[in-house]
Amino acid sequence: MAVRIGTFNIENLLNRFDFTGFRNQLRQDRALRLYTIDSEADYRRLEEARMIASTDDTRQHSALAIADADADILCLQEVESLEALNAFEYGYLYKMVGEGYRQKYLIKGNDSRGIEVAVMMRERTRDGAPIEFIDIRSHAAVTFRDFGLYDEALTATEKPDDRIFRRDCLELDVRIGGKRLTVFVSHFKSMTSPRDGMDGRTATMALRRAEARAVRRIIETRFGQGVTHRNFVICGDMNDYQEKLLISGDRRTGFAFTPTEERESALDVFSGDGFAENVVRRRAPDDRWTLFHARGLEERHLCQLDYIWLSPSLSEANPAAAPDIVRSGQPFRTPFPPGQEVERYPRIGWDRPKASDHCPVVMELHLP
């Protein structure tokens, strides 16, 4: 009996318009900047038309990526509400996979933009084993003081009674063919712009490290001494990496990809002592990336931001398995290392439309 579990940052699955760009150009779409817009009413009308026009292609691509992942349990990031998720599933995903994901779970978390973590599940695995919902818990309210995780590195941006998770750590218990599995879904603090003489990743590292420690504390408290023998996975967009592929060159002369190990990462909290395994590292070093990052031509790399971490029990029970990464929804601006090129979905653009800036990661697991 096997279950396919996946994670996907679906990128801003919203059911509302954002008109703040009329007064704040930093939030204004680049297409609208090409036009002179005289009034807020005109801006709202044009923004609505732009969003509706671009959303249809984007969500067709998102649905194609989810269909190709073919997960029995899919962890999602950047979903505004169950209403938005239901509308997407009925209007787009249903046309590709049928009535595949009837079970959906989302609890409002802490994100200021209202983008939440969520889970969709089939009622049965592809092998026919029932997937039974047992329980769900939110940990959005946990503070640094609650877990004793406040330290000097956080003082510049956080207070002791602030909430740790920028979104949530959603804890979901299921039974699959009679065997228990616990899924922890998170979306860690994003890397911001450089500040205080530090790059954006370094400047936000302390908060992501605290989030990782909090996830680990939740799991260790839940399972106690038997933690290594329990079936759990940690899924989500961790917004950090332990390695990357630096990119040089251009499309005319050719790209070069240089693997680089990071000196430190917030994710060392999981991997440092074998608490959990990042199974994407079972793939070749140049084939682990799930996102293309670029800031002009000066700063370009491919890296892994999207993770499936296995408990020691699941890792031992699946020694030869490796995850799949669905990259057909990536825009054409993303440079692929040699031998990794894939056929893109119809109507994929240079930068947009696309399925997401992230790639789905999915793995088939046997439960001991």
Tab-separated table of C-alpha atoms in Angstrom:
chain	number	residue	atom	x	y	z
A	1	MET	CA	0.000	0.000	0.000
A	2	ALA	CA	1.436	3.360	-1.088
A	3	VAL	CA	0.375	6.987	-0.805
A	4	ARG	CA	1.555	9.877	-2.955
A	5	ILE	CA	2.120	13.057	-0.975
A	6	GLY	CA	3.048	16.384	-2.504
A	7	THR	CA	3.585	20.059	-1.795
A	8	PHE	CA	2.978	23.067	-4.043
A	9	ASN	CA	3.143	26.824	-3.534
A	10	ILE	CA	0.341	27.671	-5.937
A	11	GLU	CA	1.197	31.413	-5.822
A	12	ASN	CA	-1.572	33.777	-4.801
A	13	LEU	CA	-4.727	31.713	-5.219
A	14	LEU	CA	-7.009	34.619	-4.312
A	15	ASN	CA	-10.682	35.445	-4.724
A	16	ARG	CA	-10.370	39.221	-4.429
A	17	PHE	CA	-8.849	42.119	-6.328
A	18	ASP	CA	-5.998	44.235	-4.978
A	19	PHE	CA	-6.409	47.893	-5.840
A	20	THR	CA	-3.675	49.265	-3.564
A	21	GLY	CA	-1.416	49.774	-6.583
A	22	PHE	CA	-3.299	52.978	-7.467
A	23	ARG	CA	-1.649	54.767	-4.542
A	24	ASN	CA	1.418	52.567	-4.094
A	25	GLN	CA	3.370	52.024	-7.316
A	26	LEU	CA	5.367	49.240	-5.688
A	27	ARG	CA	2.156	47.205	-5.682
A	28	GLN	CA	1.100	48.191	-9.202
A	29	ASP	CA	1.382	45.648	-11.975
A	30	ARG	CA	3.970	46.492	-14.602
A	31	ALA	CA	1.445	46.285	-17.437
A	32	LEU	CA	-0.652	49.103	-15.977
A	33	ARG	CA	2.419	51.315	-15.592
A	34	LEU	CA	2.534	51.578	-19.388
A	35	TYR	CA	-0.708	53.576	-19.370
A	36	THR	CA	-1.767	56.954	-18.047
A	37	ILE	CA	-4.636	56.321	-15.642
A	38	ASP	CA	-6.458	59.443	-14.522
A	39	SER	CA	-8.742	58.172	-11.767
A	40	GLU	CA	-9.033	55.413	-9.207
A	41	ALA	CA	-12.258	54.263	-10.872
A	42	ASP	CA	-10.397	53.782	-14.154
A	43	TYR	CA	-7.588	51.995	-12.324
A	44	ARG	CA	-10.011	49.590	-10.675
A	45	ARG	CA	-11.683	48.823	-14.000
A	46	LEU	CA	-8.382	48.125	-15.736
A	47	GLU	CA	-6.977	46.086	-12.847
A	48	GLU	CA	-10.079	43.902	-12.790
A	49	ALA	CA	-9.771	43.285	-16.545
A	50	ARG	CA	-6.039	42.529	-16.263
A	51	MET	CA	-6.485	40.090	-13.408
A	52	ILE	CA	-9.390	38.207	-14.984
A	53	ALA	CA	-7.539	37.922	-18.302
A	54	SER	CA	-4.323	36.610	-16.740
A	55	THR	CA	-5.938	34.376	-14.123
A	56	ASP	CA	-7.546	31.946	-16.550
A	57	ASP	CA	-4.256	30.892	-18.171
A	58	THR	CA	-2.450	30.850	-14.829
A	59	ARG	CA	-4.963	28.550	-13.163
A	60	GLN	CA	-5.127	26.213	-16.137
A	61	HIS	CA	-1.354	25.847	-15.761
A	62	SER	CA	-1.643	25.388	-11.977
A	63	ALA	CA	-4.222	22.650	-12.512
A	64	LEU	CA	-2.031	20.915	-15.096
A	65	ALA	CA	0.895	20.904	-12.664
A	66	ILE	CA	-1.281	19.424	-9.908
A	67	ALA	CA	-2.666	16.819	-12.300
A	68	ASP	CA	0.865	15.818	-13.302
A	69	ALA	CA	1.916	15.572	-9.647
A	70	ASP	CA	-0.993	13.164	-9.119
A	71	ALA	CA	-0.734	13.335	-5.330
A	72	ASP	CA	-3.202	11.591	-3.039
A	73	ILE	CA	-2.500	14.217	-0.371
A	74	LEU	CA	-1.433	17.668	-1.602
A	75	CYS	CA	-0.156	20.368	0.741
A	76	LEU	CA	-0.660	23.873	-0.637
A	77	GLN	CA	0.712	27.293	0.183
A	78	GLU	CA	-0.653	30.755	-0.733
A	79	VAL	CA	-4.359	29.883	-0.713
A	80	GLU	CA	-6.638	32.677	0.458
A	81	SER	CA	-9.673	30.664	1.544
A	82	LEU	CA	-11.626	27.455	1.130
A	83	GLU	CA	-13.951	29.412	-1.163
A	84	ALA	CA	-11.030	30.226	-3.472
A	85	LEU	CA	-9.776	26.630	-3.318
A	86	ASN	CA	-13.223	25.195	-4.053
A	87	ALA	CA	-13.695	27.549	-6.998
A	88	PHE	CA	-10.310	26.556	-8.418
A	89	GLU	CA	-10.927	22.847	-7.888
A	90	TYR	CA	-14.368	22.938	-9.481
A	91	GLY	CA	-13.585	25.327	-12.332
A	92	TYR	CA	-10.130	24.085	-13.324
A	93	LEU	CA	-8.804	21.004	-11.563
A	94	TYR	CA	-12.022	19.010	-11.934
A	95	LYS	CA	-11.713	19.219	-15.719
A	96	MET	CA	-8.340	17.446	-15.536
A	97	VAL	CA	-8.614	14.964	-12.667
A	98	GLY	CA	-12.358	14.607	-12.064
A	99	GLU	CA	-13.672	14.418	-8.512
A	100	GLY	CA	-10.222	13.773	-7.119
A	101	TYR	CA	-9.954	16.138	-4.160
A	102	ARG	CA	-13.175	16.212	-2.221
A	103	GLN	CA	-11.468	16.644	1.157
A	104	LYS	CA	-10.071	20.144	1.709
A	105	TYR	CA	-8.754	21.754	4.892
A	106	LEU	CA	-7.662	25.316	5.669
A	107	ILE	CA	-7.473	27.277	8.914
A	108	LYS	CA	-6.854	31.023	8.924
A	109	GLY	CA	-3.320	31.845	10.029
A	110	ASN	CA	-1.174	34.923	10.587
A	111	ASP	CA	-0.267	36.154	7.114
A	112	SER	CA	-0.965	39.851	6.619
A	113	ARG	CA	-1.927	39.260	2.963
A	114	GLY	CA	-4.291	36.441	3.860
A	115	ILE	CA	-2.373	33.679	2.074
A	116	GLU	CA	-2.755	30.455	4.018
A	117	VAL	CA	-1.545	26.860	3.998
A	118	ALA	CA	-4.085	24.216	3.024
A	119	VAL	CA	-4.427	20.498	2.306
A	120	MET	CA	-6.416	18.660	-0.381
A	121	MET	CA	-6.912	14.892	-0.192
A	122	ARG	CA	-8.455	12.159	-2.250
A	123	GLU	CA	-10.919	9.829	-0.586
A	124	ARG	CA	-8.811	6.843	-1.683
A	125	THR	CA	-5.265	6.319	-2.868
A	126	ARG	CA	-4.562	5.161	-6.404
A	127	ASP	CA	-4.251	1.658	-4.917
A	128	GLY	CA	-7.764	1.923	-3.498
A	129	ALA	CA	-6.840	2.324	0.177
A	130	PRO	CA	-9.179	4.688	2.059
A	131	ILE	CA	-7.759	8.033	3.227
A	132	GLU	CA	-9.564	8.863	6.468
A	133	PHE	CA	-9.408	12.260	8.139
A	134	ILE	CA	-8.762	12.017	11.890
A	135	ASP	CA	-7.933	15.490	13.197
A	136	ILE	CA	-6.489	18.891	12.310
A	137	ARG	CA	-4.770	21.471	14.516
A	138	SER	CA	-3.493	24.987	13.948
A	139	HIS	CA	-0.416	26.311	15.754
A	140	ALA	CA	-0.722	29.869	14.464
A	141	ALA	CA	-1.193	31.308	17.960
A	142	VAL	CA	2.117	29.992	19.400
A	143	THR	CA	4.444	32.798	20.553
A	144	PHE	CA	8.199	32.950	21.042
A	145	ARG	CA	7.617	33.086	24.794
A	146	ASP	CA	5.383	29.993	24.716
A	147	PHE	CA	8.220	27.899	23.297
A	148	GLY	CA	11.139	29.748	24.869
A	149	LEU	CA	12.540	30.561	21.430
A	150	TYR	CA	13.119	34.288	21.782
A	151	ASP	CA	16.790	35.186	21.443
A	152	GLU	CA	19.028	38.138	20.649
A	153	ALA	CA	18.957	37.487	16.901
A	154	LEU	CA	15.222	38.256	16.873
A	155	THR	CA	15.266	41.528	18.805
A	156	ALA	CA	15.545	43.739	15.714
A	157	THR	CA	12.158	42.675	14.336
A	158	GLU	CA	10.284	40.601	16.936
A	159	LYS	CA	8.977	40.805	20.502
A	160	PRO	CA	8.702	37.901	22.962
A	161	ASP	CA	4.905	37.709	22.729
A	162	ASP	CA	4.783	37.914	18.945
A	163	ARG	CA	3.571	34.846	17.102
A	164	ILE	CA	6.331	32.630	15.728
A	165	PHE	CA	4.767	31.487	12.465
A	166	ARG	CA	4.302	34.013	9.699
A	167	ARG	CA	1.492	31.750	8.443
A	168	ASP	CA	0.979	28.569	10.449
A	169	CYS	CA	2.142	25.059	11.143
A	170	LEU	CA	-0.928	23.054	10.215
A	171	GLU	CA	-0.976	19.569	11.761
A	172	LEU	CA	-3.139	16.966	10.043
A	173	ASP	CA	-3.707	13.366	11.157
A	174	VAL	CA	-4.964	10.811	8.657
A	175	ARG	CA	-5.338	7.050	8.451
A	176	ILE	CA	-4.426	5.391	5.146
A	177	GLY	CA	-5.373	1.779	4.734
A	178	GLY	CA	-5.443	1.525	8.521
A	179	LYS	CA	-1.998	3.132	9.048
A	180	ARG	CA	-1.499	6.521	10.705
A	181	LEU	CA	0.293	9.435	9.081
A	182	THR	CA	0.771	12.941	10.463
A	183	VAL	CA	1.396	15.796	8.041
A	184	PHE	CA	2.854	19.142	9.131
A	185	VAL	CA	2.393	21.953	6.599
A	186	SER	CA	4.237	25.278	6.824
A	187	HIS	CA	5.179	28.308	4.776
A	188	PHE	CA	8.136	30.007	6.427
A	189	LYS	CA	9.067	33.690	6.433
A	190	SER	CA	10.053	34.933	2.981
A	191	MET	CA	13.432	36.402	2.113
A	192	THR	CA	13.005	40.176	1.991
A	193	SER	CA	15.037	42.968	0.432
A	194	PRO	CA	18.538	43.651	1.850
A	195	ARG	CA	18.684	45.696	5.070
A	196	ASP	CA	21.200	46.721	7.732
A	197	GLY	CA	24.069	45.726	5.482
A	198	MET	CA	22.771	42.157	5.096
A	199	ASP	CA	21.239	40.412	2.118
A	200	GLY	CA	17.547	39.522	2.417
A	201	ARG	CA	18.170	35.868	3.216
A	202	THR	CA	20.581	36.615	6.060
A	203	ALA	CA	18.397	39.397	7.440
A	204	THR	CA	15.413	37.043	7.834
A	205	MET	CA	17.299	33.878	8.789
A	206	ALA	CA	16.633	34.186	12.522
A	207	LEU	CA	12.877	34.094	12.087
A	208	ARG	CA	12.928	31.089	9.761
A	209	ARG	CA	15.227	29.293	12.182
A	210	ALA	CA	12.733	29.993	14.977
A	211	GLU	CA	9.909	28.655	12.809
A	212	ALA	CA	11.876	25.466	12.107
A	213	ARG	CA	12.623	25.048	15.822
A	214	ALA	CA	8.944	25.547	16.595
A	215	VAL	CA	7.900	22.873	14.082
A	216	ARG	CA	10.407	20.495	15.609
A	217	ARG	CA	9.195	21.335	19.137
A	218	ILE	CA	5.597	20.603	18.114
A	219	ILE	CA	6.599	17.206	16.695
A	220	GLU	CA	8.805	16.222	19.643
A	221	THR	CA	6.129	17.256	22.127
A	222	ARG	CA	3.512	15.318	20.194
A	223	PHE	CA	5.460	12.054	19.872
A	224	GLY	CA	7.905	12.158	22.797
A	225	GLN	CA	10.502	9.408	23.065
A	226	GLY	CA	8.977	7.506	20.158
A	227	VAL	CA	9.417	10.304	17.617
A	228	THR	CA	11.868	8.339	15.452
A	229	HIS	CA	9.353	5.499	15.090
A	230	ARG	CA	6.399	7.635	14.024
A	231	ASN	CA	5.133	8.268	10.510
A	232	PHE	CA	5.302	12.012	9.916
A	233	VAL	CA	6.192	14.327	7.061
A	234	ILE	CA	6.971	18.046	7.078
A	235	CYS	CA	5.889	19.709	3.851
A	236	GLY	CA	5.868	23.205	2.485
A	237	ASP	CA	7.647	26.251	1.176
A	238	MET	CA	10.483	26.801	3.665
A	239	ASN	CA	11.848	29.899	1.892
A	240	ASP	CA	15.416	28.759	2.552
A	241	TYR	CA	17.980	26.444	1.036
A	242	GLN	CA	21.129	24.572	1.977
A	243	GLU	CA	22.593	24.670	-1.539
A	244	LYS	CA	21.997	26.417	-4.846
A	245	LEU	CA	23.069	26.434	-8.481
A	246	LEU	CA	24.698	29.744	-9.351
A	247	ILE	CA	23.944	30.740	-12.937
A	248	SER	CA	26.270	32.574	-15.288
A	249	GLY	CA	26.210	33.188	-19.029
A	250	ASP	CA	23.218	33.960	-21.235
A	251	ARG	CA	20.924	32.373	-23.791
A	252	ARG	CA	23.097	33.360	-26.747
A	253	THR	CA	26.413	32.048	-25.416
A	254	GLY	CA	25.002	29.383	-23.112
A	255	PHE	CA	24.460	29.082	-19.360
A	256	ALA	CA	26.778	27.602	-16.767
A	257	PHE	CA	25.530	26.160	-13.456
A	258	THR	CA	27.826	26.041	-10.432
A	259	PRO	CA	26.702	24.037	-7.333
A	260	THR	CA	27.309	25.968	-4.111
A	261	GLU	CA	26.809	24.795	-0.526
A	262	GLU	CA	25.515	27.328	2.008
A	263	ARG	CA	27.440	27.839	5.218
A	264	GLU	CA	24.233	27.922	7.258
A	265	SER	CA	20.504	27.493	6.757
A	266	ALA	CA	17.442	27.607	8.967
A	267	LEU	CA	16.771	24.074	7.743
A	268	ASP	CA	19.837	22.747	9.550
A	269	VAL	CA	17.392	22.481	12.479
A	270	PHE	CA	15.806	19.482	10.733
A	271	SER	CA	18.815	17.876	9.062
A	272	GLY	CA	21.710	18.576	11.446
A	273	ASP	CA	21.224	15.548	13.694
A	274	GLY	CA	19.065	13.361	11.470
A	275	PHE	CA	15.730	14.486	12.909
A	276	ALA	CA	14.247	14.353	9.397
A	277	GLU	CA	15.455	13.714	5.857
A	278	ASN	CA	15.096	16.119	2.953
A	279	VAL	CA	14.354	13.461	0.349
A	280	VAL	CA	14.899	15.840	-2.563
A	281	ARG	CA	18.608	15.376	-1.830
A	282	ARG	CA	18.222	11.842	-3.177
A	283	ARG	CA	18.165	13.466	-6.618
A	284	ALA	CA	21.329	14.571	-8.430
A	285	PRO	CA	22.874	17.793	-7.023
A	286	ASP	CA	21.972	19.845	-10.120
A	287	ASP	CA	18.438	18.420	-10.231
A	288	ARG	CA	17.027	19.436	-6.831
A	289	TRP	CA	15.797	22.938	-7.626
A	290	THR	CA	12.171	24.041	-7.350
A	291	LEU	CA	12.521	27.788	-8.023
A	292	PHE	CA	14.471	30.190	-10.227
A	293	HIS	CA	15.576	33.365	-8.443
A	294	ALA	CA	16.833	36.377	-10.366
A	295	ARG	CA	17.571	39.967	-9.472
A	296	GLY	CA	18.639	41.334	-12.819
A	297	LEU	CA	21.543	39.552	-14.487
A	298	GLU	CA	23.833	40.022	-11.496
A	299	GLU	CA	22.056	37.632	-9.113
A	300	ARG	CA	20.667	34.404	-10.557
A	301	HIS	CA	20.359	30.928	-9.117
A	302	LEU	CA	18.236	27.808	-8.990
A	303	CYS	CA	17.443	26.489	-5.524
A	304	GLN	CA	15.141	24.253	-3.538
A	305	LEU	CA	12.529	26.111	-1.491
A	306	ASP	CA	9.881	23.374	-1.483
A	307	TYR	CA	10.355	20.362	0.779
A	308	ILE	CA	9.133	16.958	1.835
A	309	TRP	CA	10.959	16.018	5.053
A	310	LEU	CA	10.538	12.390	6.123
A	311	SER	CA	10.630	11.068	9.661
A	312	PRO	CA	13.366	8.476	10.336
A	313	SER	CA	10.702	5.773	10.261
A	314	LEU	CA	9.437	6.745	6.811
A	315	SER	CA	12.949	7.327	5.528
A	316	GLU	CA	14.000	3.828	6.563
A	317	ALA	CA	10.854	2.296	5.054
A	318	ASN	CA	11.483	4.004	1.685
A	319	PRO	CA	15.246	3.738	1.152
A	320	ALA	CA	15.220	3.742	-2.661
A	321	ALA	CA	12.379	6.153	-3.351
A	322	ALA	CA	13.024	9.626	-4.722
A	323	PRO	CA	10.562	12.482	-5.261
A	324	ASP	CA	9.399	13.919	-8.565
A	325	ILE	CA	9.572	17.638	-9.354
A	326	VAL	CA	7.026	18.948	-11.868
A	327	ARG	CA	8.668	21.723	-13.919
A	328	SER	CA	6.442	21.935	-17.003
A	329	GLY	CA	4.672	24.968	-15.544
A	330	GLN	CA	7.846	27.046	-15.299
A	331	PRO	CA	8.090	30.110	-17.560
A	332	PHE	CA	10.588	30.187	-20.406
A	333	ARG	CA	12.795	32.674	-18.554
A	334	THR	CA	13.837	29.832	-16.225
A	335	PRO	CA	17.146	28.356	-17.440
A	336	PHE	CA	17.300	24.568	-17.164
A	337	PRO	CA	20.576	22.694	-16.602
A	338	PRO	CA	21.625	20.427	-19.493
A	339	GLY	CA	19.401	17.391	-19.928
A	340	GLN	CA	16.569	18.721	-17.748
A	341	GLU	CA	14.494	20.601	-20.323
A	342	VAL	CA	10.814	19.673	-20.336
A	343	GLU	CA	7.895	20.420	-22.628
A	344	ARG	CA	6.072	23.430	-21.205
A	345	TYR	CA	2.304	23.556	-20.951
A	346	PRO	CA	0.432	25.317	-23.799
A	347	ARG	CA	0.468	29.133	-23.587
A	348	ILE	CA	3.235	29.292	-20.980
A	349	GLY	CA	4.935	32.667	-21.391
A	350	TRP	CA	8.398	34.105	-21.025
A	351	ASP	CA	7.647	35.298	-17.477
A	352	ARG	CA	3.875	34.743	-17.296
A	353	PRO	CA	1.463	33.104	-17.496
A	354	LYS	CA	2.887	30.157	-15.583
A	355	ALA	CA	1.691	27.522	-13.126
A	356	SER	CA	3.544	29.216	-10.264
A	357	ASP	CA	7.013	30.531	-9.507
A	358	HIS	CA	7.450	27.265	-7.544
A	359	CYS	CA	7.425	23.655	-8.772
A	360	PRO	CA	5.303	20.917	-7.164
A	361	VAL	CA	7.273	18.197	-5.362
A	362	VAL	CA	5.642	14.779	-4.924
A	363	MET	CA	6.738	11.395	-3.572
A	364	GLU	CA	5.225	7.945	-3.285
A	365	LEU	CA	5.600	6.518	0.211
A	366	HIS	CA	5.048	3.098	1.713
A	367	LEU	CA	3.835	3.344	5.300
A	368	PRO	CA	5.465	0.892	7.733
